[in-house]
PDB file of C-alpha atoms in Angstrom:
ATOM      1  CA  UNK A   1      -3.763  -1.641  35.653  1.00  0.00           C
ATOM      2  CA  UNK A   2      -3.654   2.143  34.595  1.00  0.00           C
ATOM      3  CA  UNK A   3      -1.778   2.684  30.874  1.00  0.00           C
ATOM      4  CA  UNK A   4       0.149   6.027  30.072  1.00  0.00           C
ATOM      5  CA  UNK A   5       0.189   5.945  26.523  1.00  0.00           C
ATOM      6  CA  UNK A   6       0.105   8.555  23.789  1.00  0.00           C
ATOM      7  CA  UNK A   7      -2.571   8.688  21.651  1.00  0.00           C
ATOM      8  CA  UNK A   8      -3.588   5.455  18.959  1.00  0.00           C
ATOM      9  CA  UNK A   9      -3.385   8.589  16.223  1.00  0.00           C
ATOM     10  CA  UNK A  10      -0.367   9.959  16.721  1.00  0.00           C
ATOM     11  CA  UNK A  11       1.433   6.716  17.247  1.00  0.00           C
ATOM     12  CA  UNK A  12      -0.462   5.334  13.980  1.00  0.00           C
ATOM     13  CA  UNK A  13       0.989   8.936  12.437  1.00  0.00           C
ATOM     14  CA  UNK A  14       4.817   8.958  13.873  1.00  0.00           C
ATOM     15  CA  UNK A  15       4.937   4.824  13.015  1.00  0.00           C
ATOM     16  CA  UNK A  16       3.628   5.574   8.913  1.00  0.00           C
ATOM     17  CA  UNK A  17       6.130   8.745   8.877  1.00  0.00           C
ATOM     18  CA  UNK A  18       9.271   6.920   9.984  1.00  0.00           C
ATOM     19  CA  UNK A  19       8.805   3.757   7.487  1.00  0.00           C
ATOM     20  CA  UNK A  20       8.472   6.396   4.621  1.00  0.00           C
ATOM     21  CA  UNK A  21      10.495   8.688   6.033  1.00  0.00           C
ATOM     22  CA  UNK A  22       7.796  11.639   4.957  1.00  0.00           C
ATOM     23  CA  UNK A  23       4.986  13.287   5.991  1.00  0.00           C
ATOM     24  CA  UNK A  24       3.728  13.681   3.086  1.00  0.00           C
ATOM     25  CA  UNK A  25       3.975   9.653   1.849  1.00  0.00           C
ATOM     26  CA  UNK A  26       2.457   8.810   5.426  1.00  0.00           C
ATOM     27  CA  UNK A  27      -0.456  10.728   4.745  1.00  0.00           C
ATOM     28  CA  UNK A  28      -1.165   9.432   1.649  1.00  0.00           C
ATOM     29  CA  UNK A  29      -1.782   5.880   3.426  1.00  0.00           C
ATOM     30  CA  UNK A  30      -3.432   7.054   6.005  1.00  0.00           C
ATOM     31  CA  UNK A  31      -5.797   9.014   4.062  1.00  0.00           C
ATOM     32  CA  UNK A  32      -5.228  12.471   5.402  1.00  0.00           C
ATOM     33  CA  UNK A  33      -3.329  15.444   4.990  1.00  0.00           C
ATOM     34  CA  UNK A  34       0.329  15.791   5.329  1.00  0.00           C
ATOM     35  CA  UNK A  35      -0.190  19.045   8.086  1.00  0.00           C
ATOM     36  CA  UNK A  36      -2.384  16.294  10.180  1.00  0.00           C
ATOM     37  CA  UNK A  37       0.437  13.967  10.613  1.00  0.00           C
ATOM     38  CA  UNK A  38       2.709  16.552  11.371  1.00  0.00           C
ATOM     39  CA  UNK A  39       0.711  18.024  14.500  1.00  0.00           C
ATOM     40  CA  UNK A  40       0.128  14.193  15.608  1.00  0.00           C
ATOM     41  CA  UNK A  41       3.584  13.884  15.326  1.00  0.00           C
ATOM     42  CA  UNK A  42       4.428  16.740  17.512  1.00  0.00           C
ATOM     43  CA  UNK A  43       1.503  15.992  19.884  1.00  0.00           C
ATOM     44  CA  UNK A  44       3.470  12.570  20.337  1.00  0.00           C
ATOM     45  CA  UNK A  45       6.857  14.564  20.758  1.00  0.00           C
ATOM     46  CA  UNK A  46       5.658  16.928  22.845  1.00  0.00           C
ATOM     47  CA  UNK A  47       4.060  14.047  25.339  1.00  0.00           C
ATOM     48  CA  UNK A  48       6.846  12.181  25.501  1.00  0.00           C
ATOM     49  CA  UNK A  49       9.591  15.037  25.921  1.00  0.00           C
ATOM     50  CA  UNK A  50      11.413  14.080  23.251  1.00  0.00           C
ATOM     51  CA  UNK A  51      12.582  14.451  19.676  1.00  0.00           C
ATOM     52  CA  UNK A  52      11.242  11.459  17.384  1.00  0.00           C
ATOM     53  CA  UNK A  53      12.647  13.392  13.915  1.00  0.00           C
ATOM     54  CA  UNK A  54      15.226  15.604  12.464  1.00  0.00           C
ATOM     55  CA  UNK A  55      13.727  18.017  10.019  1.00  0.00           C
ATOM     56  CA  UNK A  56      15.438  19.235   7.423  1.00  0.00           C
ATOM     57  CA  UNK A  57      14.546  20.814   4.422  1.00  0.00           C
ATOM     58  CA  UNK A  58      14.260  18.063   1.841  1.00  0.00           C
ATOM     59  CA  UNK A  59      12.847  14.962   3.922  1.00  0.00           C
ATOM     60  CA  UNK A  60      13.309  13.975   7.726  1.00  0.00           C
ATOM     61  CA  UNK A  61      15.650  11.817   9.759  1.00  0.00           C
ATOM     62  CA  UNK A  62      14.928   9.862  12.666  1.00  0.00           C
ATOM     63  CA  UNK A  63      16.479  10.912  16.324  1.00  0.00           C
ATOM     64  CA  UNK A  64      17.778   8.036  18.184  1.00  0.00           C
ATOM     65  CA  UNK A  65      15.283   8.070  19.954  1.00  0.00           C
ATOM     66  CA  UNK A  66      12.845   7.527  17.169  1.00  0.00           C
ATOM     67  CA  UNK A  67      14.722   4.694  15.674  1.00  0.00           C
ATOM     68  CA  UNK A  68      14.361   3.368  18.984  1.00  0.00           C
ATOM     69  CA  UNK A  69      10.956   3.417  19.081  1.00  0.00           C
ATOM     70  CA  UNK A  70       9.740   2.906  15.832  1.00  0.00           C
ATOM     71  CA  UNK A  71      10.058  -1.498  15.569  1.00  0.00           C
ATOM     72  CA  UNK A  72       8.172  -1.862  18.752  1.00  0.00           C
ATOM     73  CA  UNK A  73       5.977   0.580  17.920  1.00  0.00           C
ATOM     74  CA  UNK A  74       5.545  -1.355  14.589  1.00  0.00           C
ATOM     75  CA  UNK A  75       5.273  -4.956  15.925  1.00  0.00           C
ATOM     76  CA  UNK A  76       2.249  -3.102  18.433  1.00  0.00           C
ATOM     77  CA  UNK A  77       0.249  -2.646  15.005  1.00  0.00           C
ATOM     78  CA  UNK A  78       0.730  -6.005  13.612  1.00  0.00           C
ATOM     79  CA  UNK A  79      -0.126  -7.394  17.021  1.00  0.00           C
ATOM     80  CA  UNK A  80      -3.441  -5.190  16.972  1.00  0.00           C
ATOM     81  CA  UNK A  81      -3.817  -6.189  13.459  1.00  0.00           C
ATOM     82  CA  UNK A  82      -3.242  -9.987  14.089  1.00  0.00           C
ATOM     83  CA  UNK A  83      -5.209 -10.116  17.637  1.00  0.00           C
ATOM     84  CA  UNK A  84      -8.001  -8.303  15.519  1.00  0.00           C
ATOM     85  CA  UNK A  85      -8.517 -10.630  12.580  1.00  0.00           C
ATOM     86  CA  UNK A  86      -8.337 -13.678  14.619  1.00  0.00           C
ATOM     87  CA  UNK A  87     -12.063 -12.499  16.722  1.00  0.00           C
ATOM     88  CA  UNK A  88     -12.883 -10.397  13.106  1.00  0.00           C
ATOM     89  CA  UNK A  89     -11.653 -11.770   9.883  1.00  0.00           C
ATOM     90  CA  UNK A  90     -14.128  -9.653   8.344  1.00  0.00           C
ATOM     91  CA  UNK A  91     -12.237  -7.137   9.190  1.00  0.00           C
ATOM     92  CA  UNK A  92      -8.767  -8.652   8.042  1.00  0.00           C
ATOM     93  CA  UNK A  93      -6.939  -4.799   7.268  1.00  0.00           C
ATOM     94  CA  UNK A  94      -3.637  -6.758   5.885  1.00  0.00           C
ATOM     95  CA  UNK A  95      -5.235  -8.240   3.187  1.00  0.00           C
ATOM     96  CA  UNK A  96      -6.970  -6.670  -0.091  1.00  0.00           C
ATOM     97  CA  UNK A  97      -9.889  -7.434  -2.228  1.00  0.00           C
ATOM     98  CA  UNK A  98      -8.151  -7.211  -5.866  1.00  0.00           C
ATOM     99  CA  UNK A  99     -10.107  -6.550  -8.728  1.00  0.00           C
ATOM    100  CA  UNK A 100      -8.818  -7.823 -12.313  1.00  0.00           C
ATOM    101  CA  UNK A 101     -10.276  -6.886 -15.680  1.00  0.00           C
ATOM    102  CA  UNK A 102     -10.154  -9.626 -17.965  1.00  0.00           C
ATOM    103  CA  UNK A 103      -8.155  -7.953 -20.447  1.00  0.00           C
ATOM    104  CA  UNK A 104      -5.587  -7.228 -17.847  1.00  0.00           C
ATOM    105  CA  UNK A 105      -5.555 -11.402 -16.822  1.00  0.00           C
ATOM    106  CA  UNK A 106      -5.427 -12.410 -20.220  1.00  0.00           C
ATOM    107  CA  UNK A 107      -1.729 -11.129 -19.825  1.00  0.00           C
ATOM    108  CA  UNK A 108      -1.358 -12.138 -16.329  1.00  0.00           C
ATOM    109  CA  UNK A 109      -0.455 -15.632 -15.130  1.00  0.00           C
ATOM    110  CA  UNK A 110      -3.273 -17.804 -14.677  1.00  0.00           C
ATOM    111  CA  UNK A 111      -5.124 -17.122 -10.936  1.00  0.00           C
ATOM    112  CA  UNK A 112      -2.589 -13.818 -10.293  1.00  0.00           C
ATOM    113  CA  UNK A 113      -2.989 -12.970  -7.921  1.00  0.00           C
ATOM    114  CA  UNK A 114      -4.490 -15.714  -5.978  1.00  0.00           C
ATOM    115  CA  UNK A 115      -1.554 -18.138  -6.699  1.00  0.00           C
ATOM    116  CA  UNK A 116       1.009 -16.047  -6.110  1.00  0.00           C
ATOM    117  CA  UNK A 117       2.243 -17.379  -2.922  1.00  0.00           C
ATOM    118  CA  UNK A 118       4.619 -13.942  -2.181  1.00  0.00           C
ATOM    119  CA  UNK A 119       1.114 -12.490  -1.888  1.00  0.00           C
ATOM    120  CA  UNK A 120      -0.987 -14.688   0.323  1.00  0.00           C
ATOM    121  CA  UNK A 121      -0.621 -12.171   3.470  1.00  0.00           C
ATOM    122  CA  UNK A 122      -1.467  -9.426   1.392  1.00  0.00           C
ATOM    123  CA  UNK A 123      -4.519 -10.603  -0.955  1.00  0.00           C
ATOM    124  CA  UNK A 124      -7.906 -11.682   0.365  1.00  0.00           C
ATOM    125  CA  UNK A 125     -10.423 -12.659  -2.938  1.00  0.00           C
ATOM    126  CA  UNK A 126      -9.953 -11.445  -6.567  1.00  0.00           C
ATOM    127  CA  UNK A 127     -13.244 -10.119  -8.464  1.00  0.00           C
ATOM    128  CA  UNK A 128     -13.271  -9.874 -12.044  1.00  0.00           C
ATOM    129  CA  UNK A 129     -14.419  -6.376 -12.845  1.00  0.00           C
ATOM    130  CA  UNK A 130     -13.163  -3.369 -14.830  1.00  0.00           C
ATOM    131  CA  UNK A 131     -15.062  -0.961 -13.086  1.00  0.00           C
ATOM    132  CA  UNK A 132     -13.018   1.989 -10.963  1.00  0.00           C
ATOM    133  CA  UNK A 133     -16.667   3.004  -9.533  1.00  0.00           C
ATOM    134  CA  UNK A 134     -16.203  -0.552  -7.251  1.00  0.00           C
ATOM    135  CA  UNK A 135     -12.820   1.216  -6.016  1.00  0.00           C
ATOM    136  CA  UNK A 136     -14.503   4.877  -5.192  1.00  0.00           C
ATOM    137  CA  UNK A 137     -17.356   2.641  -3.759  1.00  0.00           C
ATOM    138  CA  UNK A 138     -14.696   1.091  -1.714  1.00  0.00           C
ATOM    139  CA  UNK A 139     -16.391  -2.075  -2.753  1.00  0.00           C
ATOM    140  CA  UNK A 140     -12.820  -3.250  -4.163  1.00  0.00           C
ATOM    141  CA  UNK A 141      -9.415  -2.098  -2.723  1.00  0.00           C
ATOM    142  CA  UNK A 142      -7.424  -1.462  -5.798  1.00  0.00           C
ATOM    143  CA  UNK A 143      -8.028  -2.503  -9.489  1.00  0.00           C
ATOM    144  CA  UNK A 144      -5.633  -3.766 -11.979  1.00  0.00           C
ATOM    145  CA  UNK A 145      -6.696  -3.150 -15.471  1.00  0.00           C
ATOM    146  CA  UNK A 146      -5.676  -2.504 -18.891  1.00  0.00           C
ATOM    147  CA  UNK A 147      -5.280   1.789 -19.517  1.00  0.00           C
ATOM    148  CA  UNK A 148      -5.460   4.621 -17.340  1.00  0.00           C
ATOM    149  CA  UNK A 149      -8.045   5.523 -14.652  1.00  0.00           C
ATOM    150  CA  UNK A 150      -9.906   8.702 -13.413  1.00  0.00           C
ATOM    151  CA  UNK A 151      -7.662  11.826 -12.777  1.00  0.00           C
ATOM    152  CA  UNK A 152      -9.171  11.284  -8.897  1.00  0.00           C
ATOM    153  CA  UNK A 153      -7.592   7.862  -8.086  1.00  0.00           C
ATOM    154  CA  UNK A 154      -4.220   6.782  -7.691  1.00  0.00           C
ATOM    155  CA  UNK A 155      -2.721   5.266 -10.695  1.00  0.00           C
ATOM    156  CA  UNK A 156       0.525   3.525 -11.098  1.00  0.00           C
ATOM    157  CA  UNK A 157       2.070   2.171 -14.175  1.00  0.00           C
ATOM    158  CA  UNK A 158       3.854  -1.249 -13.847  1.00  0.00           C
ATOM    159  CA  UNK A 159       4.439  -1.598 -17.885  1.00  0.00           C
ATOM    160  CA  UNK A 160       3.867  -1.832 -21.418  1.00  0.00           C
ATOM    161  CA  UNK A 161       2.177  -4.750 -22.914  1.00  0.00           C
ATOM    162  CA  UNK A 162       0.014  -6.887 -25.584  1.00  0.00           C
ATOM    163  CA  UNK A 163      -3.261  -7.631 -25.146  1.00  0.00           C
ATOM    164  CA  UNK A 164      -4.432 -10.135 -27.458  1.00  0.00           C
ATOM    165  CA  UNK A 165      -4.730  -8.313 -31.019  1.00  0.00           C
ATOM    166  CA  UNK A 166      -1.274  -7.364 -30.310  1.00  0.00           C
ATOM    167  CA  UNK A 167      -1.992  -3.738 -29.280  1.00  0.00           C
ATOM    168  CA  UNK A 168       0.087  -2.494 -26.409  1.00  0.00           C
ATOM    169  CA  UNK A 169      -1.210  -1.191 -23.571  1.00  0.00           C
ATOM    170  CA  UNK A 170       0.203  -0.001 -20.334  1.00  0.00           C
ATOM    171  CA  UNK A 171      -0.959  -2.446 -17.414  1.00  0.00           C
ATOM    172  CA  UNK A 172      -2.014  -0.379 -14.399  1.00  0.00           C
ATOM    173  CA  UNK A 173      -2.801  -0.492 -10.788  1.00  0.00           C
ATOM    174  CA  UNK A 174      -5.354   2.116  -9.653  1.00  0.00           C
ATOM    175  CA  UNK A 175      -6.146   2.908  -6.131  1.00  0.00           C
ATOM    176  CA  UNK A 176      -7.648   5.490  -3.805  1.00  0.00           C
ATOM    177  CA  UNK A 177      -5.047   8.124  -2.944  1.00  0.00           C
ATOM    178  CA  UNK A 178      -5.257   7.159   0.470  1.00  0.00           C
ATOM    179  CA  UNK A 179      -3.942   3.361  -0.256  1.00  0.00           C
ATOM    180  CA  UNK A 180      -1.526   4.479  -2.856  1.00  0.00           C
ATOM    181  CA  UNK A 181       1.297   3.517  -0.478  1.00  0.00           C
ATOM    182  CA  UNK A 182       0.179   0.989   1.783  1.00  0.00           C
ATOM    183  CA  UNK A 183       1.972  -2.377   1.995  1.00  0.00           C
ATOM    184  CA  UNK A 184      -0.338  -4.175   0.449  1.00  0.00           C
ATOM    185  CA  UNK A 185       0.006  -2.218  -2.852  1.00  0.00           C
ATOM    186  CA  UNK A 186       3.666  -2.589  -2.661  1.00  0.00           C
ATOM    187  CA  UNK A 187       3.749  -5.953  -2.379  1.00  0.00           C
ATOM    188  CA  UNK A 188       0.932  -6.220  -5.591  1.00  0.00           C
ATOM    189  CA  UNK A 189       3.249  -3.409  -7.814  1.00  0.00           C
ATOM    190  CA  UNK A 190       6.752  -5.013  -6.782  1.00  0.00           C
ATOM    191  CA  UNK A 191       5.337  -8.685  -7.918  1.00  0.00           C
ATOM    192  CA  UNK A 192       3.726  -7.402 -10.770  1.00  0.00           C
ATOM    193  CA  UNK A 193       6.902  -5.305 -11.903  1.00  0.00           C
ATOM    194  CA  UNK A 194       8.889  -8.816 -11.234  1.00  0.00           C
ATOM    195  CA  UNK A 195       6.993 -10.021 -13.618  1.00  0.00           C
ATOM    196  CA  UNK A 196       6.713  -7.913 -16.253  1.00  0.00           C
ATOM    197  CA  UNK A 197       9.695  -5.298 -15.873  1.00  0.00           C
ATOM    198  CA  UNK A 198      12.718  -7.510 -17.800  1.00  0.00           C
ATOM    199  CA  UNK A 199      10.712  -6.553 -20.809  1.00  0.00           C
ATOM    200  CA  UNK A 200      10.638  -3.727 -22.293  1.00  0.00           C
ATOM    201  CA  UNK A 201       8.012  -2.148 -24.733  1.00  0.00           C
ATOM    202  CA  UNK A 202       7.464  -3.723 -28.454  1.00  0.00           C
ATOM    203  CA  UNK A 203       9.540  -7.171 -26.966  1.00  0.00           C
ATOM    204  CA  UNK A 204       6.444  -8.128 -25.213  1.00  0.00           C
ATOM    205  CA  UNK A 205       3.911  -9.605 -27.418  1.00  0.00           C
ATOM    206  CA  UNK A 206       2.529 -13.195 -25.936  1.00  0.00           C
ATOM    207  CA  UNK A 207       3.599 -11.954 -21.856  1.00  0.00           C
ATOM    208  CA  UNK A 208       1.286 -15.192 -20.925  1.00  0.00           C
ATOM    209  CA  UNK A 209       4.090 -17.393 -22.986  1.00  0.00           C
ATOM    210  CA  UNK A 210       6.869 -15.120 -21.705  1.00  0.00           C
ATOM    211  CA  UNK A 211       5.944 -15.563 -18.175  1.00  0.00           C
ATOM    212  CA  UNK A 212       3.129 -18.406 -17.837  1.00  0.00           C
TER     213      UNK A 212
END
């Protein structure tokens, strides 16, 4: 059987851009730039014939026709994705190695994020390690530590809490740039922020008694 299909890139490119809904925040995942997805976006229009977006000047829209296409397009990835890491779990792209500095699980429930079970299709093993040179290395996906991170990574601040001499400290999650918007870092930033975000500053002091 002979397949007509557009391009794997440009699908990969339109299907990132109409989740977030920006070039820009879809090339941030993917790990290029944001003029990259835009060409493989209008490679894909211009092979199909039609419109997939509506720009305008603060963000896109999707045509119809794009709205259309975008959940099968989606549910082709996972498919690929699934189909891949049952031949290749070594290769399983849905799930993350997280990496934990002790500091930062002191204040964390006991085995997050291993036993959260919210996070089971997003989290493969979690290594104990402050060090961001494991994420540049690639050796780790993300790392969730204690303070800030290199001005080269992605850094995102869930909150503001006590480590154990009662010093707060915000409680990060640092990624390459590339990652900073994946699904798998949602889902890590959106449980951690469950956690951790009825508090505010100077009310958390024990957060393993608060939320153990």
């Amino acid at each position: 059987m002979t397949y007509r299909l557009p391009s794997l890139n440009s699908l990969r490119a339109f299907e990132a851009a109409a989740r977030h809904l920006s070039f820009r925040a879809a090339a941030s995942e993917i790990g290029v730039t944001s003029g990259a997805i835009s060409q493989q976006v209008r490679k894909l229009e211009r092979s199909l014939g039609v419109d997939l977006f509506r720009r305008l000047p603060h963000g896109l829209l999707l045509t119809a026709e794009g709205a259309a296409y975008l959940p099968r397009i989606t549910r082709v990835f996972d498919d690929l994705t699934a189909a891949t890491e049952e031949i290749a779990p070594e290769m399983n792209g849905r799930k993350f190695s997280v990496g934990v500095c002790p500091r930062a699980a002191a204040v964390l429930p006991p085995g997050w994020p291993l036993a959260r079970r919210n996070l089971e299709p997003h989290v493969r093993e979690r290594v104990a390690t402050a060090d961001l040179h494991e994420v540049k290395a690639g050796a780790i996906d993300c790392l969730v530590r204690l303070g800030g991170g290199d001005g080269d990574l992605e850094r995102f601040e869930i909150a503001r809490v006590a480590d154990a001499s009662g010093r707060e400290e915000r409680l990060c999650l640092i990624c390459k740039p590339g990652l900073a918007h994946c699904l798998q870092n949602a889902a890590l930033i959106a449980d951690l922020r469950g956690l951790l975000s009825p508090k505010t500053a100077g009310e958390i002091v024990d957060v393993r008694a608060e939320i153990g």
